[in-house]
Amino acid sequence: MAVIDKIDQMNQGYNPYQTQPLVIESKTGWVSLRLREVWEYRELLFFLTWRDIKVRYKQTLLGAAWAILQPLMTVIIFTLFFSRLSGTASDGVPYPLFTYVALVPWFFFANGLAHAATSLVENANLVKKIYFPRLIVPLSGVLAGLPDVLLSSLLLVGMMLMYQVVPPLSSLVWLPLFLLVALITALGVGIWLAALNVNYRDIRYVIPFLIQLWMFASPIPYSSSIVSDAWRSVYGLNPMVGVVEGFRWTLLGVGQPPGIMTLISAGVALVILVTGIAYFRRVEKTFADVV
Amino acid sequence: MSQSVAVRVSHLGKQYRLGATQASYNTFRDAIIQTATLPVRALGRVLRPSSAPSQRTLFWALQDVSFQVQQGEAIGIIGSNGAGKSTLLKILSRITDPSAGRVEVYGRVGSLLEVGTGFHPELTGRENVYLNGAILGMRRSEIARKFDEIVAFAEVEKFIDTAVKHYSSGMYLRLAFAVAAHLEPEILVVDEVLAVGDSHFQKKCMNKMSDVAHEGRTILFVSHNMQAITSLCSSAIVLNAGQLVFQGTAQEAVALYLQQSQDASQLYTDLRTARRKSNPKAIFESIQITSGQGESRFPKTGEDVQIAVQIRCFEPIRDASVCVVIWDSAGGRVIDANTRMAGQDVTLSQGDVGIWTFCLRDVLLRPAFYRIEAYIGDVYLGGIDYLPNALTFEVQMNPEYPMGTVDYPGSYRCQFEVQYYPAEQAVERSV
C-alpha cells in the first residue's frame, strides 16, 4: 500500500493547480497545441484504446479474424480482376503477395482514419459529461488498430514462407517507421474529419468515398512504376504512396529504397497532423455544445 | 485570505444559439453553396465556426454571474429548469468554455454530471470500474487500491466479472455510483445524480455525500431536492434565467427559491421548448392540471386532481412507462402515479401523439405548492424524457379540512376528529 501511495504521489508530482489557479475563460484566437496535457492523460488514453480493442469485435461471429479476412478478401478480388489486366504490374513478385504487403498498412490506415473520424460523435456521451483533452478520442481510435496490424502480419509471414520470399533483414528496421507514417497520416486526416464531423454530419457519408478514392490514388492494386515520371512528384504528396512503397521495398525488395519521396511523404503526413491538431484545438471548445 | 478560496467565479457568461444543434446540420450545404460564390468567406466560416452567428437568435444561458466558494464549503446551486445550473456546472467542469468572464479554480476538480459516464455494456463490471475510474480522472493505482471497497459498496461482488449488459438496472447504477463515490478530488462538482435508483440506494448516496461534505472537501451541488440542499450545504446560490439572484445561507436560498416557484405556479405548461437531453425518442409536449370535475383551477385539499400530459413520439417505443411524480417544496416525494402501477405498458409508434390523464382521487394534500416531475422511461434504456420541474401548482385551502392557526408541515391531510376520555374511562374501555 505504502509503495502504491508513493507512486501516486510521484505521478501527481506535476500539479499545475497547486500554486496557481486553473483559469477557465473564453479563449479567442488560435490556441497552442497543448500536447503536454494529452501526455498527462495517458492513462485515460490507454484505457480508451484498450476499450476500443476489446469492444471492436464483440458480438461478431468471426471476431478478430476480420483483421485478416479484410485484406485477404481484397487480395482475392484484386487478383481475380487486376492481375489479368496488367500482368507486369507487380514488379516480378507474385501478385497476391505484392498486393497483400500493401494492404496490411492500408487497412491500418483506412480503419484508423474511419474510426478516428467518427470517434467524437460516437463518444458524444463522454464529451458532454466529462472533461479530458478531446484529442485522446481520435487518437485511441487509431491506436486501437495496431493489434490488427499484428494479426494481419501473421498471414503475411505465412504468404512469404509460401512464396519463399526472404526480406533483407537489414531493411526491416525501416518497417516501424513506415507504419508510423501511416499512423500519423490516419491520425492527421482523422482529426480533421472528426472535428468537422461534429458540426457537419455530412462527413460520415464522405468517409467511404474518401477512403475508396485514396486507395486508388495509392499503389495498392498496382505498382507505382506505372505512374509516369511527370506525375510522380504530385503522386508522392500522398503519404500512403511512401508507406506502401516502403513496405514493398522493405519486405519484398522491390522499388526504390527510402529517399526524397519518403521524406516528402513523412513531411506531408506531419503537416496534415499539425494543422489537424490546430484546427481541432480551435473548435474543440464548442464540441460539447454541438455534438 | 485569498488562500482559502477554492473557486472564484467572476462575471461569468455563456451564450448559446437557439436551435444550434438542429441548424448546424444544414450548414455544410450552406457552406458549399457559399464556397461556390464566396470561397474566402465560406472557408472562414468553417475555420472559425464560433464567430459571427449573425442572424440567429442568441440567448444568454448565464449572464454576469459572480460568486466565491471557500475551501471546505458545500454550496448548493438552485434554480428552476433553464435557470443556468447545468451550464454553470459544465463550465466549472471545463466541458464547455464560457463566452465571457472567468473562473479561477484552486485544486483538482472532479465532476459528476451523471453516474456511469463511459460505461460500456459489453465490458465486465471489473473492466468498467477501471475504465470509468480513468474517465473520472483517477490513477490506475488509485483504482486498484480502492477496487475492493468500490465493489463492496456496490454489492456486486458475485457479478464483477460479468458483462454489465447482463446487470439489472439497480446493480448497474450501484456500481456506477460506487466508482464515482470513491473519487477524491479537492473540489467536487455534482449534478442531480441522486435522482436515480430506489429509495434505499438514494439514502446510501446521500449518506456518502454527507460523509464527503464532512471530510472538508469543497462541494458544488445542484439539486431540485431542497431537503438535500439544506441538509448537505451550508450556503447556496439561486439562479434565475441565467442570473445570480441570491447568495447566502442554504435556508434563505431555499426559501427564496420556493417563493419564486410559487410565483411561477400555473395550470398549464407548454413543454415543447423545455431544456432536455438532445434528441429524445419522445417528448412531453404539455402538461395540464385540472381539479374536481375537470375544472380549470387549482385543487383544494381533498379534491380530485387530473394531470394530463401530452406526448409526441419520434421513434418507436416499447414497454415504456409514463410517470408523474408530485413533490412537495421541501423535497419530499409525495405521490407517484404511473402507467406501470396501473398495469399498462406504453407502446408508441413514430409520429404518435397522445394524452395520458392521471385521475387522482381525493388528493389529501396540505395547502401548499407542489412540483410535478414528468418522466417517460423504458425498461431497457432508462429515461426517454425527464422533466424534473414540469409544472408547479398550488393546493388551496378547503374549509372542510381545518388548518388551525399554525401551518403544520405534514403534507398529508386527512380528515380527523379528536376524542377524549378521562383516564379511568379510557382504561375501562380498553379492558
PDB file of N, CA and C in Angstrom, chain B residues 258-347:
ATOM      1  N   LEU B 258     -38.330  28.862  -3.201  1.00  0.00           N
ATOM      2  CA  LEU B 258     -39.711  28.397  -3.069  1.00  0.00           C
ATOM      3  C   LEU B 258     -40.679  29.532  -3.379  1.00  0.00           C
ATOM      4  N   GLN B 259     -40.338  30.732  -2.914  1.00  0.00           N
ATOM      5  CA  GLN B 259     -41.173  31.891  -3.211  1.00  0.00           C
ATOM      6  C   GLN B 259     -41.266  32.088  -4.723  1.00  0.00           C
ATOM      7  N   GLN B 260     -40.113  31.940  -5.382  1.00  0.00           N
ATOM      8  CA  GLN B 260     -40.083  32.083  -6.839  1.00  0.00           C
ATOM      9  C   GLN B 260     -40.979  31.065  -7.518  1.00  0.00           C
ATOM     10  N   SER B 261     -40.880  29.814  -7.047  1.00  0.00           N
ATOM     11  CA  SER B 261     -41.651  28.791  -7.744  1.00  0.00           C
ATOM     12  C   SER B 261     -43.135  28.954  -7.470  1.00  0.00           C
ATOM     13  N   GLN B 262     -43.470  29.556  -6.300  1.00  0.00           N
ATOM     14  CA  GLN B 262     -44.882  29.852  -6.055  1.00  0.00           C
ATOM     15  C   GLN B 262     -45.383  30.867  -7.064  1.00  0.00           C
ATOM     16  N   ASP B 263     -44.553  31.881  -7.302  1.00  0.00           N
ATOM     17  CA  ASP B 263     -44.948  32.892  -8.275  1.00  0.00           C
ATOM     18  C   ASP B 263     -45.118  32.275  -9.652  1.00  0.00           C
ATOM     19  N   ALA B 264     -44.408  31.154  -9.873  1.00  0.00           N
ATOM     20  CA  ALA B 264     -44.432  30.550 -11.206  1.00  0.00           C
ATOM     21  C   ALA B 264     -45.505  29.470 -11.334  1.00  0.00           C
ATOM     22  N   SER B 265     -46.323  29.289 -10.280  1.00  0.00           N
ATOM     23  CA  SER B 265     -47.277  28.193 -10.343  1.00  0.00           C
ATOM     24  C   SER B 265     -48.330  28.463 -11.405  1.00  0.00           C
ATOM     25  N   GLN B 266     -48.724  27.417 -12.101  1.00  0.00           N
ATOM     26  CA  GLN B 266     -49.684  27.587 -13.177  1.00  0.00           C
ATOM     27  C   GLN B 266     -50.434  26.288 -13.451  1.00  0.00           C
ATOM     28  N   LEU B 267     -51.468  26.410 -14.281  1.00  0.00           N
ATOM     29  CA  LEU B 267     -52.319  25.258 -14.564  1.00  0.00           C
ATOM     30  C   LEU B 267     -51.876  24.509 -15.800  1.00  0.00           C
ATOM     31  N   TYR B 268     -51.107  25.173 -16.655  1.00  0.00           N
ATOM     32  CA  TYR B 268     -50.742  24.566 -17.925  1.00  0.00           C
ATOM     33  C   TYR B 268     -49.325  25.004 -18.279  1.00  0.00           C
ATOM     34  N   THR B 269     -48.512  24.082 -18.753  1.00  0.00           N
ATOM     35  CA  THR B 269     -47.191  24.464 -19.240  1.00  0.00           C
ATOM     36  C   THR B 269     -46.959  23.841 -20.606  1.00  0.00           C
ATOM     37  N   ASP B 270     -46.470  24.657 -21.512  1.00  0.00           N
ATOM     38  CA  ASP B 270     -46.036  24.160 -22.814  1.00  0.00           C
ATOM     39  C   ASP B 270     -44.606  23.663 -22.635  1.00  0.00           C
ATOM     40  N   LEU B 271     -44.402  22.372 -22.864  1.00  0.00           N
ATOM     41  CA  LEU B 271     -43.092  21.794 -22.563  1.00  0.00           C
ATOM     42  C   LEU B 271     -42.255  21.556 -23.816  1.00  0.00           C
ATOM     43  N   ARG B 272     -42.778  21.999 -24.973  1.00  0.00           N
ATOM     44  CA  ARG B 272     -42.064  21.651 -26.202  1.00  0.00           C
ATOM     45  C   ARG B 272     -40.665  22.232 -26.255  1.00  0.00           C
ATOM     46  N   THR B 273     -40.500  23.415 -25.654  1.00  0.00           N
ATOM     47  CA  THR B 273     -39.179  24.043 -25.731  1.00  0.00           C
ATOM     48  C   THR B 273     -38.391  23.889 -24.433  1.00  0.00           C
ATOM     49  N   ALA B 274     -38.893  23.047 -23.525  1.00  0.00           N
ATOM     50  CA  ALA B 274     -38.165  22.835 -22.269  1.00  0.00           C
ATOM     51  C   ALA B 274     -36.782  22.276 -22.581  1.00  0.00           C
ATOM     52  N   ARG B 275     -35.835  22.570 -21.697  1.00  0.00           N
ATOM     53  CA  ARG B 275     -34.485  22.038 -21.899  1.00  0.00           C
ATOM     54  C   ARG B 275     -34.474  20.567 -21.546  1.00  0.00           C
ATOM     55  N   ARG B 276     -33.928  19.788 -22.449  1.00  0.00           N
ATOM     56  CA  ARG B 276     -33.853  18.358 -22.208  1.00  0.00           C
ATOM     57  C   ARG B 276     -32.665  17.815 -22.948  1.00  0.00           C
ATOM     58  N   LYS B 277     -32.359  16.525 -22.697  1.00  0.00           N
ATOM     59  CA  LYS B 277     -31.229  15.947 -23.415  1.00  0.00           C
ATOM     60  C   LYS B 277     -31.552  15.914 -24.906  1.00  0.00           C
ATOM     61  N   SER B 278     -30.534  15.915 -25.717  1.00  0.00           N
ATOM     62  CA  SER B 278     -30.760  16.061 -27.152  1.00  0.00           C
ATOM     63  C   SER B 278     -31.441  14.832 -27.746  1.00  0.00           C
ATOM     64  N   ASN B 279     -32.316  15.087 -28.671  1.00  0.00           N
ATOM     65  CA  ASN B 279     -32.982  14.067 -29.460  1.00  0.00           C
ATOM     66  C   ASN B 279     -33.575  12.895 -28.690  1.00  0.00           C
ATOM     67  N   PRO B 280     -34.458  13.158 -27.751  1.00  0.00           N
ATOM     68  CA  PRO B 280     -35.131  12.024 -27.117  1.00  0.00           C
ATOM     69  C   PRO B 280     -36.077  11.350 -28.110  1.00  0.00           C
ATOM     70  N   LYS B 281     -36.400  10.076 -27.825  1.00  0.00           N
ATOM     71  CA  LYS B 281     -37.296   9.346 -28.721  1.00  0.00           C
ATOM     72  C   LYS B 281     -38.718   9.880 -28.650  1.00  0.00           C
ATOM     73  N   ALA B 282     -39.047  10.469 -27.520  1.00  0.00           N
ATOM     74  CA  ALA B 282     -40.380  11.018 -27.356  1.00  0.00           C
ATOM     75  C   ALA B 282     -40.272  12.160 -26.365  1.00  0.00           C
ATOM     76  N   ILE B 283     -41.169  13.127 -26.481  1.00  0.00           N
ATOM     77  CA  ILE B 283     -41.112  14.236 -25.530  1.00  0.00           C
ATOM     78  C   ILE B 283     -42.498  14.535 -24.966  1.00  0.00           C
ATOM     79  N   PHE B 284     -42.493  15.112 -23.790  1.00  0.00           N
ATOM     80  CA  PHE B 284     -43.708  15.688 -23.245  1.00  0.00           C
ATOM     81  C   PHE B 284     -43.927  17.023 -23.956  1.00  0.00           C
ATOM     82  N   GLU B 285     -45.112  17.193 -24.541  1.00  0.00           N
ATOM     83  CA  GLU B 285     -45.380  18.463 -25.221  1.00  0.00           C
ATOM     84  C   GLU B 285     -46.049  19.460 -24.294  1.00  0.00           C
ATOM     85  N   SER B 286     -46.863  18.941 -23.396  1.00  0.00           N
ATOM     86  CA  SER B 286     -47.522  19.868 -22.479  1.00  0.00           C
ATOM     87  C   SER B 286     -47.984  19.108 -21.249  1.00  0.00           C
ATOM     88  N   ILE B 287     -48.261  19.847 -20.204  1.00  0.00           N
ATOM     89  CA  ILE B 287     -48.833  19.253 -19.004  1.00  0.00           C
ATOM     90  C   ILE B 287     -49.903  20.210 -18.499  1.00  0.00           C
ATOM     91  N   GLN B 288     -51.013  19.629 -18.042  1.00  0.00           N
ATOM     92  CA  GLN B 288     -52.115  20.466 -17.601  1.00  0.00           C
ATOM     93  C   GLN B 288     -52.727  19.844 -16.360  1.00  0.00           C
ATOM     94  N   ILE B 289     -53.133  20.704 -15.475  1.00  0.00           N
ATOM     95  CA  ILE B 289     -53.761  20.193 -14.268  1.00  0.00           C
ATOM     96  C   ILE B 289     -55.172  20.769 -14.167  1.00  0.00           C
ATOM     97  N   THR B 290     -56.123  19.897 -13.843  1.00  0.00           N
ATOM     98  CA  THR B 290     -57.495  20.352 -13.624  1.00  0.00           C
ATOM     99  C   THR B 290     -57.970  19.755 -12.308  1.00  0.00           C
ATOM    100  N   SER B 291     -59.058  20.286 -11.790  1.00  0.00           N
ATOM    101  CA  SER B 291     -59.491  19.887 -10.454  1.00  0.00           C
ATOM    102  C   SER B 291     -60.983  19.565 -10.427  1.00  0.00           C
ATOM    103  N   GLY B 292     -61.365  18.817  -9.417  1.00  0.00           N
ATOM    104  CA  GLY B 292     -62.776  18.487  -9.235  1.00  0.00           C
ATOM    105  C   GLY B 292     -63.303  17.707 -10.427  1.00  0.00           C
ATOM    106  N   GLN B 293     -64.304  18.281 -11.081  1.00  0.00           N
ATOM    107  CA  GLN B 293     -64.884  17.609 -12.251  1.00  0.00           C
ATOM    108  C   GLN B 293     -64.180  18.053 -13.529  1.00  0.00           C
ATOM    109  N   GLY B 294     -62.895  18.335 -13.462  1.00  0.00           N
ATOM    110  CA  GLY B 294     -62.155  18.760 -14.646  1.00  0.00           C
ATOM    111  C   GLY B 294     -62.176  20.253 -14.838  1.00  0.00           C
ATOM    112  N   GLU B 295     -62.352  20.982 -13.734  1.00  0.00           N
ATOM    113  CA  GLU B 295     -62.390  22.434 -13.859  1.00  0.00           C
ATOM    114  C   GLU B 295     -60.969  22.992 -13.900  1.00  0.00           C
ATOM    115  N   SER B 296     -60.851  24.089 -14.655  1.00  0.00           N
ATOM    116  CA  SER B 296     -59.538  24.673 -14.866  1.00  0.00           C
ATOM    117  C   SER B 296     -59.192  25.628 -13.732  1.00  0.00           C
ATOM    118  N   ARG B 297     -58.812  25.059 -12.612  1.00  0.00           N
ATOM    119  CA  ARG B 297     -58.406  25.855 -11.449  1.00  0.00           C
ATOM    120  C   ARG B 297     -57.563  24.968 -10.542  1.00  0.00           C
ATOM    121  N   PHE B 298     -56.902  25.595  -9.572  1.00  0.00           N
ATOM    122  CA  PHE B 298     -56.106  24.800  -8.640  1.00  0.00           C
ATOM    123  C   PHE B 298     -57.019  24.005  -7.721  1.00  0.00           C
ATOM    124  N   PRO B 299     -56.579  22.811  -7.327  1.00  0.00           N
ATOM    125  CA  PRO B 299     -57.419  21.983  -6.465  1.00  0.00           C
ATOM    126  C   PRO B 299     -57.418  22.485  -5.020  1.00  0.00           C
ATOM    127  N   LYS B 300     -58.471  22.112  -4.316  1.00  0.00           N
ATOM    128  CA  LYS B 300     -58.491  22.304  -2.870  1.00  0.00           C
ATOM    129  C   LYS B 300     -58.156  20.967  -2.232  1.00  0.00           C
ATOM    130  N   THR B 301     -57.697  21.027  -1.007  1.00  0.00           N
ATOM    131  CA  THR B 301     -57.387  19.807  -0.273  1.00  0.00           C
ATOM    132  C   THR B 301     -58.570  18.843  -0.333  1.00  0.00           C
ATOM    133  N   GLY B 302     -58.286  17.575  -0.708  1.00  0.00           N
ATOM    134  CA  GLY B 302     -59.327  16.559  -0.693  1.00  0.00           C
ATOM    135  C   GLY B 302     -60.069  16.413  -2.001  1.00  0.00           C
ATOM    136  N   GLU B 303     -59.787  17.269  -2.966  1.00  0.00           N
ATOM    137  CA  GLU B 303     -60.493  17.168  -4.239  1.00  0.00           C
ATOM    138  C   GLU B 303     -59.795  16.196  -5.179  1.00  0.00           C
ATOM    139  N   ASP B 304     -60.524  15.816  -6.245  1.00  0.00           N
ATOM    140  CA  ASP B 304     -59.893  15.038  -7.307  1.00  0.00           C
ATOM    141  C   ASP B 304     -58.994  15.972  -8.115  1.00  0.00           C
ATOM    142  N   VAL B 305     -57.907  15.396  -8.581  1.00  0.00           N
ATOM    143  CA  VAL B 305     -56.987  16.173  -9.422  1.00  0.00           C
ATOM    144  C   VAL B 305     -56.713  15.376 -10.685  1.00  0.00           C
ATOM    145  N   GLN B 306     -56.775  16.035 -11.834  1.00  0.00           N
ATOM    146  CA  GLN B 306     -56.419  15.364 -13.084  1.00  0.00           C
ATOM    147  C   GLN B 306     -55.145  15.997 -13.638  1.00  0.00           C
ATOM    148  N   ILE B 307     -54.186  15.133 -13.922  1.00  0.00           N
ATOM    149  CA  ILE B 307     -52.944  15.616 -14.526  1.00  0.00           C
ATOM    150  C   ILE B 307     -52.876  15.020 -15.926  1.00  0.00           C
ATOM    151  N   ALA B 308     -52.876  15.875 -16.938  1.00  0.00           N
ATOM    152  CA  ALA B 308     -52.860  15.398 -18.317  1.00  0.00           C
ATOM    153  C   ALA B 308     -51.536  15.772 -18.963  1.00  0.00           C
ATOM    154  N   VAL B 309     -50.859  14.764 -19.522  1.00  0.00           N
ATOM    155  CA  VAL B 309     -49.608  15.045 -20.230  1.00  0.00           C
ATOM    156  C   VAL B 309     -49.768  14.636 -21.684  1.00  0.00           C
ATOM    157  N   GLN B 310     -49.328  15.496 -22.566  1.00  0.00           N
ATOM    158  CA  GLN B 310     -49.369  15.167 -23.990  1.00  0.00           C
ATOM    159  C   GLN B 310     -47.972  14.768 -24.432  1.00  0.00           C
ATOM    160  N   ILE B 311     -47.898  13.615 -25.106  1.00  0.00           N
ATOM    161  CA  ILE B 311     -46.598  13.075 -25.515  1.00  0.00           C
ATOM    162  C   ILE B 311     -46.565  12.926 -27.023  1.00  0.00           C
ATOM    163  N   ARG B 312     -45.469  13.355 -27.602  1.00  0.00           N
ATOM    164  CA  ARG B 312     -45.261  13.137 -29.038  1.00  0.00           C
ATOM    165  C   ARG B 312     -44.095  12.169 -29.195  1.00  0.00           C
ATOM    166  N   CYS B 313     -44.279  11.184 -30.060  1.00  0.00           N
ATOM    167  CA  CYS B 313     -43.289  10.130 -30.220  1.00  0.00           C
ATOM    168  C   CYS B 313     -42.548  10.304 -31.541  1.00  0.00           C
ATOM    169  N   PHE B 314     -41.223  10.301 -31.492  1.00  0.00           N
ATOM    170  CA  PHE B 314     -40.417  10.466 -32.705  1.00  0.00           C
ATOM    171  C   PHE B 314     -39.849   9.153 -33.212  1.00  0.00           C
ATOM    172  N   GLU B 315     -39.584   8.234 -32.279  1.00  0.00           N
ATOM    173  CA  GLU B 315     -39.072   6.925 -32.661  1.00  0.00           C
ATOM    174  C   GLU B 315     -39.875   5.896 -31.875  1.00  0.00           C
ATOM    175  N   PRO B 316     -40.088   4.719 -32.443  1.00  0.00           N
ATOM    176  CA  PRO B 316     -40.918   3.730 -31.753  1.00  0.00           C
ATOM    177  C   PRO B 316     -40.409   3.421 -30.346  1.00  0.00           C
ATOM    178  N   ILE B 317     -41.348   3.216 -29.448  1.00  0.00           N
ATOM    179  CA  ILE B 317     -41.025   2.927 -28.054  1.00  0.00           C
ATOM    180  C   ILE B 317     -41.814   1.700 -27.645  1.00  0.00           C
ATOM    181  N   ARG B 318     -41.161   0.792 -26.935  1.00  0.00           N
ATOM    182  CA  ARG B 318     -41.871  -0.391 -26.459  1.00  0.00           C
ATOM    183  C   ARG B 318     -41.802  -0.470 -24.943  1.00  0.00           C
ATOM    184  N   ASP B 319     -42.867  -0.986 -24.352  1.00  0.00           N
ATOM    185  CA  ASP B 319     -42.891  -1.306 -22.923  1.00  0.00           C
ATOM    186  C   ASP B 319     -42.386  -0.159 -22.058  1.00  0.00           C
ATOM    187  N   ALA B 320     -42.803   1.023 -22.391  1.00  0.00           N
ATOM    188  CA  ALA B 320     -42.354   2.159 -21.602  1.00  0.00           C
ATOM    189  C   ALA B 320     -43.377   2.456 -20.515  1.00  0.00           C
ATOM    190  N   SER B 321     -43.001   3.352 -19.634  1.00  0.00           N
ATOM    191  CA  SER B 321     -43.896   3.754 -18.576  1.00  0.00           C
ATOM    192  C   SER B 321     -43.937   5.276 -18.552  1.00  0.00           C
ATOM    193  N   VAL B 322     -45.137   5.815 -18.428  1.00  0.00           N
ATOM    194  CA  VAL B 322     -45.285   7.266 -18.301  1.00  0.00           C
ATOM    195  C   VAL B 322     -45.560   7.556 -16.832  1.00  0.00           C
ATOM    196  N   CYS B 323     -44.787   8.457 -16.256  1.00  0.00           N
ATOM    197  CA  CYS B 323     -44.898   8.694 -14.821  1.00  0.00           C
ATOM    198  C   CYS B 323     -45.092  10.171 -14.520  1.00  0.00           C
ATOM    199  N   VAL B 324     -45.906  10.442 -13.525  1.00  0.00           N
ATOM    200  CA  VAL B 324     -45.903  11.775 -12.933  1.00  0.00           C
ATOM    201  C   VAL B 324     -45.651  11.605 -11.433  1.00  0.00           C
ATOM    202  N   VAL B 325     -44.804  12.459 -10.914  1.00  0.00           N
ATOM    203  CA  VAL B 325     -44.453  12.379  -9.503  1.00  0.00           C
ATOM    204  C   VAL B 325     -44.696  13.758  -8.898  1.00  0.00           C
ATOM    205  N   ILE B 326     -45.410  13.766  -7.771  1.00  0.00           N
ATOM    206  CA  ILE B 326     -45.660  15.046  -7.108  1.00  0.00           C
ATOM    207  C   ILE B 326     -44.697  15.187  -5.947  1.00  0.00           C
ATOM    208  N   TRP B 327     -43.980  16.300  -5.950  1.00  0.00           N
ATOM    209  CA  TRP B 327     -43.002  16.577  -4.891  1.00  0.00           C
ATOM    210  C   TRP B 327     -43.486  17.769  -4.079  1.00  0.00           C
ATOM    211  N   ASP B 328     -43.238  17.719  -2.790  1.00  0.00           N
ATOM    212  CA  ASP B 328     -43.551  18.915  -2.016  1.00  0.00           C
ATOM    213  C   ASP B 328     -42.339  19.840  -2.018  1.00  0.00           C
ATOM    214  N   SER B 329     -42.518  21.036  -1.515  1.00  0.00           N
ATOM    215  CA  SER B 329     -41.467  22.033  -1.689  1.00  0.00           C
ATOM    216  C   SER B 329     -40.250  21.745  -0.823  1.00  0.00           C
ATOM    217  N   ALA B 330     -40.375  20.858   0.156  1.00  0.00           N
ATOM    218  CA  ALA B 330     -39.218  20.508   0.971  1.00  0.00           C
ATOM    219  C   ALA B 330     -38.406  19.394   0.326  1.00  0.00           C
ATOM    220  N   GLY B 331     -38.873  18.872  -0.793  1.00  0.00           N
ATOM    221  CA  GLY B 331     -38.134  17.814  -1.456  1.00  0.00           C
ATOM    222  C   GLY B 331     -38.654  16.435  -1.120  1.00  0.00           C
ATOM    223  N   GLY B 332     -39.812  16.364  -0.506  1.00  0.00           N
ATOM    224  CA  GLY B 332     -40.407  15.072  -0.200  1.00  0.00           C
ATOM    225  C   GLY B 332     -41.198  14.567  -1.388  1.00  0.00           C
ATOM    226  N   ARG B 333     -41.053  13.268  -1.659  1.00  0.00           N
ATOM    227  CA  ARG B 333     -41.767  12.682  -2.774  1.00  0.00           C
ATOM    228  C   ARG B 333     -43.120  12.252  -2.245  1.00  0.00           C
ATOM    229  N   VAL B 334     -44.186  12.891  -2.717  1.00  0.00           N
ATOM    230  CA  VAL B 334     -45.477  12.699  -2.077  1.00  0.00           C
ATOM    231  C   VAL B 334     -46.330  11.664  -2.803  1.00  0.00           C
ATOM    232  N   ILE B 335     -46.453  11.799  -4.097  1.00  0.00           N
ATOM    233  CA  ILE B 335     -47.335  10.888  -4.827  1.00  0.00           C
ATOM    234  C   ILE B 335     -46.645  10.406  -6.092  1.00  0.00           C
ATOM    235  N   ASP B 336     -46.722   9.096  -6.318  1.00  0.00           N
ATOM    236  CA  ASP B 336     -46.261   8.506  -7.565  1.00  0.00           C
ATOM    237  C   ASP B 336     -47.474   8.009  -8.318  1.00  0.00           C
ATOM    238  N   ALA B 337     -47.584   8.372  -9.566  1.00  0.00           N
ATOM    239  CA  ALA B 337     -48.624   7.780 -10.394  1.00  0.00           C
ATOM    240  C   ALA B 337     -47.999   7.473 -11.728  1.00  0.00           C
ATOM    241  N   ASN B 338     -48.061   6.215 -12.132  1.00  0.00           N
ATOM    242  CA  ASN B 338     -47.501   5.893 -13.439  1.00  0.00           C
ATOM    243  C   ASN B 338     -48.261   4.758 -14.082  1.00  0.00           C
ATOM    244  N   THR B 339     -48.055   4.615 -15.371  1.00  0.00           N
ATOM    245  CA  THR B 339     -48.815   3.627 -16.133  1.00  0.00           C
ATOM    246  C   THR B 339     -48.479   2.207 -15.695  1.00  0.00           C
ATOM    247  N   ARG B 340     -47.254   1.995 -15.223  1.00  0.00           N
ATOM    248  CA  ARG B 340     -46.873   0.645 -14.832  1.00  0.00           C
ATOM    249  C   ARG B 340     -47.624   0.212 -13.580  1.00  0.00           C
ATOM    250  N   MET B 341     -47.765   1.145 -12.641  1.00  0.00           N
ATOM    251  CA  MET B 341     -48.538   0.827 -11.436  1.00  0.00           C
ATOM    252  C   MET B 341     -49.967   0.468 -11.812  1.00  0.00           C
ATOM    253  N   ALA B 342     -50.470   1.105 -12.885  1.00  0.00           N
ATOM    254  CA  ALA B 342     -51.837   0.833 -13.321  1.00  0.00           C
ATOM    255  C   ALA B 342     -51.887  -0.402 -14.227  1.00  0.00           C
ATOM    256  N   GLY B 343     -50.729  -1.082 -14.382  1.00  0.00           N
ATOM    257  CA  GLY B 343     -50.699  -2.310 -15.160  1.00  0.00           C
ATOM    258  C   GLY B 343     -50.709  -2.092 -16.663  1.00  0.00           C
ATOM    259  N   GLN B 344     -50.278  -0.908 -17.091  1.00  0.00           N
ATOM    260  CA  GLN B 344     -50.267  -0.651 -18.534  1.00  0.00           C
ATOM    261  C   GLN B 344     -48.847  -0.410 -19.003  1.00  0.00           C
ATOM    262  N   ASP B 345     -48.514  -0.999 -20.169  1.00  0.00           N
ATOM    263  CA  ASP B 345     -47.251  -0.675 -20.801  1.00  0.00           C
ATOM    264  C   ASP B 345     -47.551   0.250 -21.960  1.00  0.00           C
ATOM    265  N   VAL B 346     -46.677   1.200 -22.161  1.00  0.00           N
ATOM    266  CA  VAL B 346     -46.900   2.177 -23.217  1.00  0.00           C
ATOM    267  C   VAL B 346     -46.050   1.805 -24.424  1.00  0.00           C
ATOM    268  N   THR B 347     -46.724   1.555 -25.529  1.00  0.00           N
ATOM    269  CA  THR B 347     -46.024   1.267 -26.770  1.00  0.00           C
ATOM    270  C   THR B 347     -46.481   2.286 -27.797  1.00  0.00           C
TER     271      THR B 347
END
